[in-house]
């Protein structure tokens, strides 16, 4: 079964909108795990507009499933990850002013930098994943870096699926097959939802984990958080 890691950035966004501690991020993370999710994901950014760096440290004592911290490996982020030592770090090439992630790494151009980062995290016992587009050259580049996993950036698939174009899955299938041949673990995330997750999961061989936040929290507004988490778990079987 593909694991579900819930990104709780949007819970932090809601909390920060009014100050104080409502909703309680740590309680939500605890409840999501009780509801059956196999992981918690956060993506702190330098301006701390949603997840704060202190949140990342506080969650260390709350997350008893898999703990995944995503972000651009600039010095403050690297220090945070080495301090917290999550289960997994996912390296994402965010610009400082990015609203959300919008591209994967060029694993050829940034080979030396990413290799250094991956080696540092792995020396500290942290599983590494690199955020990539479903491009064969980028998959090959990731394998040469020595990362444990890749995370496929699924915005393009989700957009095409929403238009009724199921062939949008094809580059992801090819990328996954190559990753399997190169012994890279496969994660995926971005714009995955209850509408498209089953089709994606059924077509990607050996998909280990999906990280879902924005859509899941939006769906929970209508359907309830416990219910939505379990709906995803059913679709990931």
PDB file of C-alpha atoms in Angstrom:
ATOM      1  CA  UNK A   1       0.000   0.000   0.000  1.00  0.00           C
ATOM      2  CA  UNK A   2       1.202   3.485  -0.874  1.00  0.00           C
ATOM      3  CA  UNK A   3       1.681   5.546   2.291  1.00  0.00           C
ATOM      4  CA  UNK A   4      -0.222   8.780   2.868  1.00  0.00           C
ATOM      5  CA  UNK A   5       1.752  11.666   4.342  1.00  0.00           C
ATOM      6  CA  UNK A   6      -0.452  14.667   5.123  1.00  0.00           C
ATOM      7  CA  UNK A   7       1.036  18.115   4.588  1.00  0.00           C
ATOM      8  CA  UNK A   8      -0.239  20.349   7.410  1.00  0.00           C
ATOM      9  CA  UNK A   9       1.000  23.707   6.068  1.00  0.00           C
ATOM     10  CA  UNK A  10      -2.578  24.897   5.518  1.00  0.00           C
ATOM     11  CA  UNK A  11      -3.428  24.243   9.171  1.00  0.00           C
ATOM     12  CA  UNK A  12      -0.571  26.554  10.123  1.00  0.00           C
ATOM     13  CA  UNK A  13      -1.793  29.147   7.598  1.00  0.00           C
ATOM     14  CA  UNK A  14      -5.216  29.170   9.258  1.00  0.00           C
ATOM     15  CA  UNK A  15      -3.674  29.435  12.717  1.00  0.00           C
ATOM     16  CA  UNK A  16      -1.397  32.297  11.717  1.00  0.00           C
ATOM     17  CA  UNK A  17      -4.274  34.271  10.189  1.00  0.00           C
ATOM     18  CA  UNK A  18      -5.593  35.179  13.645  1.00  0.00           C
ATOM     19  CA  UNK A  19      -2.565  34.667  15.872  1.00  0.00           C
ATOM     20  CA  UNK A  20      -2.853  32.473  18.938  1.00  0.00           C
ATOM     21  CA  UNK A  21      -3.016  28.717  18.646  1.00  0.00           C
ATOM     22  CA  UNK A  22      -6.335  27.926  16.954  1.00  0.00           C
ATOM     23  CA  UNK A  23      -6.322  25.498  15.279  1.00  0.00           C
ATOM     24  CA  UNK A  24      -3.726  23.692  17.385  1.00  0.00           C
ATOM     25  CA  UNK A  25      -1.163  22.399  14.886  1.00  0.00           C
ATOM     26  CA  UNK A  26       0.217  19.743  17.211  1.00  0.00           C
ATOM     27  CA  UNK A  27      -3.237  18.374  18.032  1.00  0.00           C
ATOM     28  CA  UNK A  28      -4.154  18.258  14.352  1.00  0.00           C
ATOM     29  CA  UNK A  29      -0.956  16.343  13.575  1.00  0.00           C
ATOM     30  CA  UNK A  30      -1.730  13.905  16.388  1.00  0.00           C
ATOM     31  CA  UNK A  31      -5.313  13.439  15.187  1.00  0.00           C
ATOM     32  CA  UNK A  32      -4.316  12.914  11.552  1.00  0.00           C
ATOM     33  CA  UNK A  33      -2.066  10.064  12.644  1.00  0.00           C
ATOM     34  CA  UNK A  34      -4.863   8.606  14.804  1.00  0.00           C
ATOM     35  CA  UNK A  35      -7.132   8.724  11.764  1.00  0.00           C
ATOM     36  CA  UNK A  36      -4.681   6.434   9.942  1.00  0.00           C
ATOM     37  CA  UNK A  37      -2.261   8.592   7.966  1.00  0.00           C
ATOM     38  CA  UNK A  38       1.214   7.079   7.855  1.00  0.00           C
ATOM     39  CA  UNK A  39       3.112  10.355   7.873  1.00  0.00           C
ATOM     40  CA  UNK A  40       3.165  14.094   8.472  1.00  0.00           C
ATOM     41  CA  UNK A  41       4.777  16.518   6.016  1.00  0.00           C
ATOM     42  CA  UNK A  42       5.719  20.149   6.571  1.00  0.00           C
ATOM     43  CA  UNK A  43       7.319  22.664   4.240  1.00  0.00           C
ATOM     44  CA  UNK A  44       8.741  25.600   6.201  1.00  0.00           C
ATOM     45  CA  UNK A  45       9.736  28.682   4.223  1.00  0.00           C
ATOM     46  CA  UNK A  46      12.088  31.482   5.275  1.00  0.00           C
ATOM     47  CA  UNK A  47       9.270  33.971   5.930  1.00  0.00           C
ATOM     48  CA  UNK A  48       7.458  31.412   8.145  1.00  0.00           C
ATOM     49  CA  UNK A  49       4.157  32.399   6.558  1.00  0.00           C
ATOM     50  CA  UNK A  50       2.680  29.044   7.534  1.00  0.00           C
ATOM     51  CA  UNK A  51       4.897  26.467   9.246  1.00  0.00           C
ATOM     52  CA  UNK A  52       7.297  28.112  11.678  1.00  0.00           C
ATOM     53  CA  UNK A  53      10.730  26.748  12.414  1.00  0.00           C
ATOM     54  CA  UNK A  54       9.679  26.183  16.013  1.00  0.00           C
ATOM     55  CA  UNK A  55       6.738  24.114  14.736  1.00  0.00           C
ATOM     56  CA  UNK A  56       9.209  21.788  13.072  1.00  0.00           C
ATOM     57  CA  UNK A  57      10.983  21.266  16.386  1.00  0.00           C
ATOM     58  CA  UNK A  58       7.752  20.853  18.368  1.00  0.00           C
ATOM     59  CA  UNK A  59       6.396  18.289  15.917  1.00  0.00           C
ATOM     60  CA  UNK A  60       9.436  16.081  16.487  1.00  0.00           C
ATOM     61  CA  UNK A  61       7.862  14.973  19.775  1.00  0.00           C
ATOM     62  CA  UNK A  62       4.404  14.508  18.224  1.00  0.00           C
ATOM     63  CA  UNK A  63       5.012  12.633  14.971  1.00  0.00           C
ATOM     64  CA  UNK A  64       5.306   8.917  15.668  1.00  0.00           C
ATOM     65  CA  UNK A  65       4.740   7.853  12.054  1.00  0.00           C
ATOM     66  CA  UNK A  66       7.011   9.164   9.280  1.00  0.00           C
ATOM     67  CA  UNK A  67       8.122  12.773   9.559  1.00  0.00           C
ATOM     68  CA  UNK A  68       8.950  14.493   6.270  1.00  0.00           C
ATOM     69  CA  UNK A  69      10.384  18.011   6.093  1.00  0.00           C
ATOM     70  CA  UNK A  70      10.433  19.654   2.657  1.00  0.00           C
ATOM     71  CA  UNK A  71      12.287  22.733   1.552  1.00  0.00           C
ATOM     72  CA  UNK A  72      15.071  24.475  -0.290  1.00  0.00           C
ATOM     73  CA  UNK A  73      18.382  23.494   1.354  1.00  0.00           C
ATOM     74  CA  UNK A  74      19.573  26.985   2.231  1.00  0.00           C
ATOM     75  CA  UNK A  75      21.628  27.205   5.443  1.00  0.00           C
ATOM     76  CA  UNK A  76      18.780  27.873   7.895  1.00  0.00           C
ATOM     77  CA  UNK A  77      16.789  24.954   6.483  1.00  0.00           C
ATOM     78  CA  UNK A  78      19.766  22.599   6.570  1.00  0.00           C
ATOM     79  CA  UNK A  79      20.474  23.481  10.191  1.00  0.00           C
ATOM     80  CA  UNK A  80      16.827  22.896  11.098  1.00  0.00           C
ATOM     81  CA  UNK A  81      16.737  19.459   9.484  1.00  0.00           C
ATOM     82  CA  UNK A  82      20.024  18.387  11.080  1.00  0.00           C
ATOM     83  CA  UNK A  83      18.686  19.536  14.453  1.00  0.00           C
ATOM     84  CA  UNK A  84      15.271  17.831  14.156  1.00  0.00           C
ATOM     85  CA  UNK A  85      16.443  14.704  12.282  1.00  0.00           C
ATOM     86  CA  UNK A  86      13.129  13.763  10.636  1.00  0.00           C
ATOM     87  CA  UNK A  87      12.554  10.434   8.920  1.00  0.00           C
ATOM     88  CA  UNK A  88      12.954  12.071   5.533  1.00  0.00           C
ATOM     89  CA  UNK A  89      14.065  15.368   4.028  1.00  0.00           C
ATOM     90  CA  UNK A  90      12.692  16.331   0.619  1.00  0.00           C
ATOM     91  CA  UNK A  91      14.794  18.881  -1.265  1.00  0.00           C
ATOM     92  CA  UNK A  92      12.676  21.361  -3.248  1.00  0.00           C
ATOM     93  CA  UNK A  93      14.075  24.245  -5.364  1.00  0.00           C
ATOM     94  CA  UNK A  94      11.710  26.936  -4.079  1.00  0.00           C
ATOM     95  CA  UNK A  95      12.365  30.572  -4.804  1.00  0.00           C
ATOM     96  CA  UNK A  96      12.080  32.706  -1.667  1.00  0.00           C
ATOM     97  CA  UNK A  97       8.923  34.388  -2.987  1.00  0.00           C
ATOM     98  CA  UNK A  98       7.286  31.248  -4.384  1.00  0.00           C
ATOM     99  CA  UNK A  99       3.620  30.840  -3.442  1.00  0.00           C
ATOM    100  CA  UNK A 100       4.019  27.095  -3.785  1.00  0.00           C
ATOM    101  CA  UNK A 101       6.449  24.660  -5.400  1.00  0.00           C
ATOM    102  CA  UNK A 102       6.385  25.062  -9.171  1.00  0.00           C
ATOM    103  CA  UNK A 103       9.267  23.011 -10.606  1.00  0.00           C
ATOM    104  CA  UNK A 104      11.583  20.140  -9.888  1.00  0.00           C
ATOM    105  CA  UNK A 105      15.364  20.264  -9.644  1.00  0.00           C
ATOM    106  CA  UNK A 106      17.673  20.261 -12.620  1.00  0.00           C
ATOM    107  CA  UNK A 107      19.662  17.357 -11.217  1.00  0.00           C
ATOM    108  CA  UNK A 108      22.358  17.708 -13.862  1.00  0.00           C
ATOM    109  CA  UNK A 109      23.035  21.428 -13.440  1.00  0.00           C
ATOM    110  CA  UNK A 110      22.917  21.185  -9.624  1.00  0.00           C
ATOM    111  CA  UNK A 111      24.629  17.794  -9.344  1.00  0.00           C
ATOM    112  CA  UNK A 112      27.516  18.893  -7.123  1.00  0.00           C
ATOM    113  CA  UNK A 113      25.378  20.975  -4.748  1.00  0.00           C
ATOM    114  CA  UNK A 114      22.710  18.281  -4.365  1.00  0.00           C
ATOM    115  CA  UNK A 115      25.316  15.570  -3.901  1.00  0.00           C
ATOM    116  CA  UNK A 116      26.847  17.539  -1.035  1.00  0.00           C
ATOM    117  CA  UNK A 117      23.439  18.061   0.580  1.00  0.00           C
ATOM    118  CA  UNK A 118      22.359  14.444   0.188  1.00  0.00           C
ATOM    119  CA  UNK A 119      25.602  13.148   1.653  1.00  0.00           C
ATOM    120  CA  UNK A 120      25.284  15.476   4.652  1.00  0.00           C
ATOM    121  CA  UNK A 121      21.745  14.386   5.452  1.00  0.00           C
ATOM    122  CA  UNK A 122      22.473  10.709   4.924  1.00  0.00           C
ATOM    123  CA  UNK A 123      25.502  10.932   7.221  1.00  0.00           C
ATOM    124  CA  UNK A 124      23.024  12.049   9.871  1.00  0.00           C
ATOM    125  CA  UNK A 125      20.687   9.122   9.301  1.00  0.00           C
ATOM    126  CA  UNK A 126      18.039  11.071   7.384  1.00  0.00           C
ATOM    127  CA  UNK A 127      16.450   9.530   4.297  1.00  0.00           C
ATOM    128  CA  UNK A 128      16.709  11.874   1.322  1.00  0.00           C
ATOM    129  CA  UNK A 129      14.318  12.630  -1.527  1.00  0.00           C
ATOM    130  CA  UNK A 130      14.732  15.053  -4.442  1.00  0.00           C
ATOM    131  CA  UNK A 131      11.746  16.834  -6.010  1.00  0.00           C
ATOM    132  CA  UNK A 132      11.849  16.288  -9.792  1.00  0.00           C
ATOM    133  CA  UNK A 133       9.781  16.697 -12.919  1.00  0.00           C
ATOM    134  CA  UNK A 134       8.923  13.453 -14.757  1.00  0.00           C
ATOM    135  CA  UNK A 135      11.844  13.832 -17.140  1.00  0.00           C
ATOM    136  CA  UNK A 136      14.096  10.849 -17.761  1.00  0.00           C
ATOM    137  CA  UNK A 137      17.294  12.914 -17.749  1.00  0.00           C
ATOM    138  CA  UNK A 138      16.398  14.353 -14.351  1.00  0.00           C
ATOM    139  CA  UNK A 139      15.683  10.872 -12.973  1.00  0.00           C
ATOM    140  CA  UNK A 140      19.067   9.655 -14.194  1.00  0.00           C
ATOM    141  CA  UNK A 141      20.697  12.721 -12.668  1.00  0.00           C
ATOM    142  CA  UNK A 142      19.023  12.042  -9.326  1.00  0.00           C
ATOM    143  CA  UNK A 143      20.352   8.495  -9.299  1.00  0.00           C
ATOM    144  CA  UNK A 144      23.899   9.763  -9.895  1.00  0.00           C
ATOM    145  CA  UNK A 145      23.533  12.124  -6.934  1.00  0.00           C
ATOM    146  CA  UNK A 146      22.927   9.176  -4.623  1.00  0.00           C
ATOM    147  CA  UNK A 147      19.547  10.164  -3.222  1.00  0.00           C
ATOM    148  CA  UNK A 148      17.368   7.484  -1.644  1.00  0.00           C
ATOM    149  CA  UNK A 149      14.179   8.622  -3.357  1.00  0.00           C
ATOM    150  CA  UNK A 150      12.686  11.071  -5.789  1.00  0.00           C
ATOM    151  CA  UNK A 151       9.387  12.914  -5.402  1.00  0.00           C
ATOM    152  CA  UNK A 152       7.578  13.298  -8.707  1.00  0.00           C
ATOM    153  CA  UNK A 153       6.089  16.769  -9.170  1.00  0.00           C
ATOM    154  CA  UNK A 154       2.516  15.939 -10.168  1.00  0.00           C
ATOM    155  CA  UNK A 155       1.004  19.326 -11.071  1.00  0.00           C
ATOM    156  CA  UNK A 156       1.062  18.552 -14.791  1.00  0.00           C
ATOM    157  CA  UNK A 157      -0.671  15.201 -14.301  1.00  0.00           C
ATOM    158  CA  UNK A 158      -3.364  16.749 -12.102  1.00  0.00           C
ATOM    159  CA  UNK A 159      -4.016  19.536 -14.612  1.00  0.00           C
ATOM    160  CA  UNK A 160      -4.319  17.140 -17.554  1.00  0.00           C
ATOM    161  CA  UNK A 161      -6.480  14.719 -15.572  1.00  0.00           C
ATOM    162  CA  UNK A 162      -8.841  17.570 -14.715  1.00  0.00           C
ATOM    163  CA  UNK A 163      -9.200  18.254 -18.444  1.00  0.00           C
ATOM    164  CA  UNK A 164     -10.089  14.620 -19.055  1.00  0.00           C
ATOM    165  CA  UNK A 165      -6.704  13.829 -20.618  1.00  0.00           C
ATOM    166  CA  UNK A 166      -5.647  10.613 -18.916  1.00  0.00           C
ATOM    167  CA  UNK A 167      -2.578  10.339 -21.149  1.00  0.00           C
ATOM    168  CA  UNK A 168      -1.059  12.989 -18.892  1.00  0.00           C
ATOM    169  CA  UNK A 169       0.037  10.071 -16.727  1.00  0.00           C
ATOM    170  CA  UNK A 170       2.362   8.727 -19.437  1.00  0.00           C
ATOM    171  CA  UNK A 171       5.534  10.721 -18.562  1.00  0.00           C
ATOM    172  CA  UNK A 172       5.092   9.695 -14.924  1.00  0.00           C
ATOM    173  CA  UNK A 173       4.827   6.023 -15.790  1.00  0.00           C
ATOM    174  CA  UNK A 174       8.026   6.247 -17.843  1.00  0.00           C
ATOM    175  CA  UNK A 175       9.787   8.139 -15.067  1.00  0.00           C
ATOM    176  CA  UNK A 176       8.682   5.598 -12.463  1.00  0.00           C
ATOM    177  CA  UNK A 177       9.834   2.652 -14.546  1.00  0.00           C
ATOM    178  CA  UNK A 178      13.272   4.215 -14.942  1.00  0.00           C
ATOM    179  CA  UNK A 179      13.442   5.053 -11.233  1.00  0.00           C
ATOM    180  CA  UNK A 180      12.664   1.445 -10.419  1.00  0.00           C
ATOM    181  CA  UNK A 181      15.451   0.284 -12.733  1.00  0.00           C
ATOM    182  CA  UNK A 182      17.854   2.693 -10.998  1.00  0.00           C
ATOM    183  CA  UNK A 183      16.779   1.546  -7.495  1.00  0.00           C
ATOM    184  CA  UNK A 184      15.287   4.910  -6.593  1.00  0.00           C
ATOM    185  CA  UNK A 185      12.308   4.959  -4.265  1.00  0.00           C
ATOM    186  CA  UNK A 186       9.335   6.889  -5.635  1.00  0.00           C
ATOM    187  CA  UNK A 187       7.254   9.500  -3.803  1.00  0.00           C
ATOM    188  CA  UNK A 188       4.827  11.943  -5.413  1.00  0.00           C
ATOM    189  CA  UNK A 189       3.018  15.138  -4.606  1.00  0.00           C
ATOM    190  CA  UNK A 190       1.392  18.409  -5.684  1.00  0.00           C
ATOM    191  CA  UNK A 191      -2.258  18.859  -6.667  1.00  0.00           C
ATOM    192  CA  UNK A 192      -3.115  15.237  -5.969  1.00  0.00           C
ATOM    193  CA  UNK A 193      -6.697  14.959  -4.727  1.00  0.00           C
ATOM    194  CA  UNK A 194      -9.546  12.531  -4.071  1.00  0.00           C
ATOM    195  CA  UNK A 195     -10.507  12.965  -7.715  1.00  0.00           C
ATOM    196  CA  UNK A 196      -7.214  11.828  -9.231  1.00  0.00           C
ATOM    197  CA  UNK A 197      -5.255   9.907  -6.587  1.00  0.00           C
ATOM    198  CA  UNK A 198      -6.651   6.444  -7.361  1.00  0.00           C
ATOM    199  CA  UNK A 199      -5.816   6.683 -11.062  1.00  0.00           C
ATOM    200  CA  UNK A 200      -2.324   7.952 -10.348  1.00  0.00           C
ATOM    201  CA  UNK A 201      -1.630   5.292  -7.731  1.00  0.00           C
ATOM    202  CA  UNK A 202      -2.911   2.476  -9.939  1.00  0.00           C
ATOM    203  CA  UNK A 203      -0.617   3.456 -12.799  1.00  0.00           C
ATOM    204  CA  UNK A 204       2.671   4.236 -11.029  1.00  0.00           C
ATOM    205  CA  UNK A 205       4.643   1.063 -10.274  1.00  0.00           C
ATOM    206  CA  UNK A 206       6.059   0.816  -6.746  1.00  0.00           C
ATOM    207  CA  UNK A 207       4.790   4.208  -5.577  1.00  0.00           C
ATOM    208  CA  UNK A 208       5.918   4.373  -1.951  1.00  0.00           C
ATOM    209  CA  UNK A 209       4.402   7.603  -0.631  1.00  0.00           C
ATOM    210  CA  UNK A 210       2.229  10.538  -1.583  1.00  0.00           C
ATOM    211  CA  UNK A 211       2.343  13.893   0.193  1.00  0.00           C
ATOM    212  CA  UNK A 212      -1.000  15.714   0.056  1.00  0.00           C
ATOM    213  CA  UNK A 213      -1.955  18.928   1.780  1.00  0.00           C
ATOM    214  CA  UNK A 214      -3.922  21.674   0.030  1.00  0.00           C
ATOM    215  CA  UNK A 215      -6.561  19.466  -1.610  1.00  0.00           C
ATOM    216  CA  UNK A 216      -6.955  17.239   1.441  1.00  0.00           C
ATOM    217  CA  UNK A 217      -7.554  20.157   3.817  1.00  0.00           C
ATOM    218  CA  UNK A 218     -10.002  21.772   1.373  1.00  0.00           C
ATOM    219  CA  UNK A 219     -11.899  18.499   0.988  1.00  0.00           C
ATOM    220  CA  UNK A 220     -11.985  18.136   4.771  1.00  0.00           C
ATOM    221  CA  UNK A 221     -13.923  21.412   5.049  1.00  0.00           C
ATOM    222  CA  UNK A 222     -16.893  19.601   3.504  1.00  0.00           C
ATOM    223  CA  UNK A 223     -16.291  15.979   4.427  1.00  0.00           C
ATOM    224  CA  UNK A 224     -14.438  16.086   7.749  1.00  0.00           C
ATOM    225  CA  UNK A 225     -10.765  15.398   8.380  1.00  0.00           C
ATOM    226  CA  UNK A 226     -11.139  11.857   9.747  1.00  0.00           C
ATOM    227  CA  UNK A 227     -13.385  10.885   6.846  1.00  0.00           C
ATOM    228  CA  UNK A 228     -11.113  12.406   4.182  1.00  0.00           C
ATOM    229  CA  UNK A 229      -7.950  10.759   5.520  1.00  0.00           C
ATOM    230  CA  UNK A 230      -9.681   7.384   5.383  1.00  0.00           C
ATOM    231  CA  UNK A 231     -11.062   8.065   1.903  1.00  0.00           C
ATOM    232  CA  UNK A 232      -7.478   8.608   0.713  1.00  0.00           C
ATOM    233  CA  UNK A 233      -6.334   5.444   2.457  1.00  0.00           C
ATOM    234  CA  UNK A 234      -9.031   3.462   0.659  1.00  0.00           C
ATOM    235  CA  UNK A 235      -8.025   4.903  -2.716  1.00  0.00           C
ATOM    236  CA  UNK A 236      -4.354   4.100  -2.041  1.00  0.00           C
ATOM    237  CA  UNK A 237      -4.947   0.416  -1.366  1.00  0.00           C
TER     238      UNK A 237
END
